[in-house]
Amino acid sequence: MEVKPSPLPMLPVRDWSDLPTDALSTIFMKLGSIEVLMGAGLVCHSWLAAAKSPELWRSVDMTRHKVVFSKGIDTMCAMAKVAIDRSQGKMESFLAQKFVTSELLDYIACRASSLKSIRLIACRNFWEPSLAELATQCPLLEEIECSGNKVSSEFLVYVGRARPQLKRLKIHMRWFDEDAMESEMEHEMEHEMMHDDDDDEEEEEEEEEEEGEFLYEDENVDDDEDEGEKDEEIEEDEDENNDDDDEEEEMEEDEDLDEDKNDVVEEEEDEDMDEGEDDENETNEEWEVRKNKDAFAIAENMPELRLLQISGNNLTNKGVHAILDGCPHLECFDLSECYNVRVDDQLRARCAKIKHAWLPRQSPRVHCLDLRVIEEDEGEDYGITMQDLWEAEVETLEAEAKMEEGSYGDYYEDYSALSSPESCVDSKDALVCTMEAVPSPLPDTDSDRDWSELPVDALSAIFTKLGLLRS
């Protein structure tokens, strides 16, 4: 008779809502601001209380999340206001992507006097004066990022004068040739004007044709009256012929005067040619000034900068040297995609004194985490999430186990073991192919597990995966 083993003793199930608030706050700090606002803070009252801890909202990061791309601007601004209110004036860093408006910037300026860093990624729904006013009302501000936007030199001058202690400025944007764009716009405007003139000419011709038809009808009616008038006109023409002889003599005298005037005009044209060369030189200087407005504004008003990311700007070598002279404490300088800058030996020698200097057309570049750019669409969900890839990996391993037992099923693929979600292929076709050979799912167990009894090495592995997913 077989002896059945005695069942394992049931361990007491812990109520995670009884965890101390400080412990929950520490755990929530590992999550992102959006996850806390939309997930952890909605579980129970104790978790909501922990989610309202001001210490949790010193740094608010609302970037690289699929919610940013799926929710409307009003919804995201409302979530940001909740985070700002929970900080109780202690927020030091605010990082947002795409949704920021002028009204939200005004809200931050009134409620975050401790703000030290504001970073706006591809936010095109606010006006520059709102950001400038925020800089004025936040005396501790040391970092401003406005990536993906074209900011004016007037804004840089205003911010530099309001916050001369600014240490980090990022105004990264994609390169475009301003002169070529202006030329193209002028060409389009000329084309439209010519098209409008052609339309006006066609309308005038149609009006003239209508008037001609009207006059033709009037001539048929008044033919008899015109015959008498023609006789009078013939007599007047004879008198005019006598006057023409006198006019010919006067014209001969005028020709002599015109010859003298032509000599004077030729002398004036020679003088204009000389003046034209001077005007061309002035135009080149004006071009340099126009291209380097941003650079001159930074050099003259932000002497304490340690990091400057101005990639994609239209500045020239003259502007770069002005920045190097006006910002002597620079440690990180990003000039990538500044294709008006000519990299010569003089520029290399000056940039060699900077810890991290990224020059245009330079490869490879020294890695610098502070100069990393958050792309405009970074974090957008394209259909396959990390959870989907992880589930596909688990199912692949289960399919491999079946294959080792000799039960290959209806389909067979040479699967290889995957070690993490990052090693999964990011392709819908590969995911579908993997799903075809998956056996039936394992039955669910009814027993409640006490996850707090997991070994320390297992918990470390789980936390490592969470860190990977977060990054």
mmCIF file of C-alpha atoms in Angstrom, residues 18 22 59 78 108 127 191 227 234 270 309 339 353 379 398 444 465:
data_model
loop_
_atom_site.group_PDB
_atom_site.id
_atom_site.type_symbol
_atom_site.label_atom_id
_atom_site.label_comp_id
_atom_site.label_asym_id
_atom_site.label_seq_id
_atom_site.Cartn_x
_atom_site.Cartn_y
_atom_site.Cartn_z
ATOM 1 C CA ASP A 18 0.229 46.823 5.597
ATOM 2 C CA ASP A 22 8.256 54.812 3.736
ATOM 3 C CA SER A 59 11.879 64.275 -9.883
ATOM 4 C CA ALA A 78 -3.825 66.914 -15.954
ATOM 5 C CA ILE A 108 4.845 74.872 -12.810
ATOM 6 C CA TRP A 127 5.193 79.887 -26.467
ATOM 7 C CA HIS A 191 5.465 81.346 -58.399
ATOM 8 C CA GLU A 227 -18.902 110.726 -91.383
ATOM 9 C CA ILE A 234 -8.862 115.896 -91.859
ATOM 10 C CA ASP A 270 31.732 103.091 -62.869
ATOM 11 C CA GLN A 309 24.227 70.907 -26.708
ATOM 12 C CA TYR A 339 27.400 71.607 -40.951
ATOM 13 C CA LYS A 353 40.778 71.255 -23.756
ATOM 14 C CA GLY A 379 8.930 55.106 -26.180
ATOM 15 C CA GLU A 398 8.020 25.295 -23.239
ATOM 16 C CA ASP A 444 -3.496 27.282 -13.309
ATOM 17 C CA LYS A 465 14.622 42.285 -15.072
#
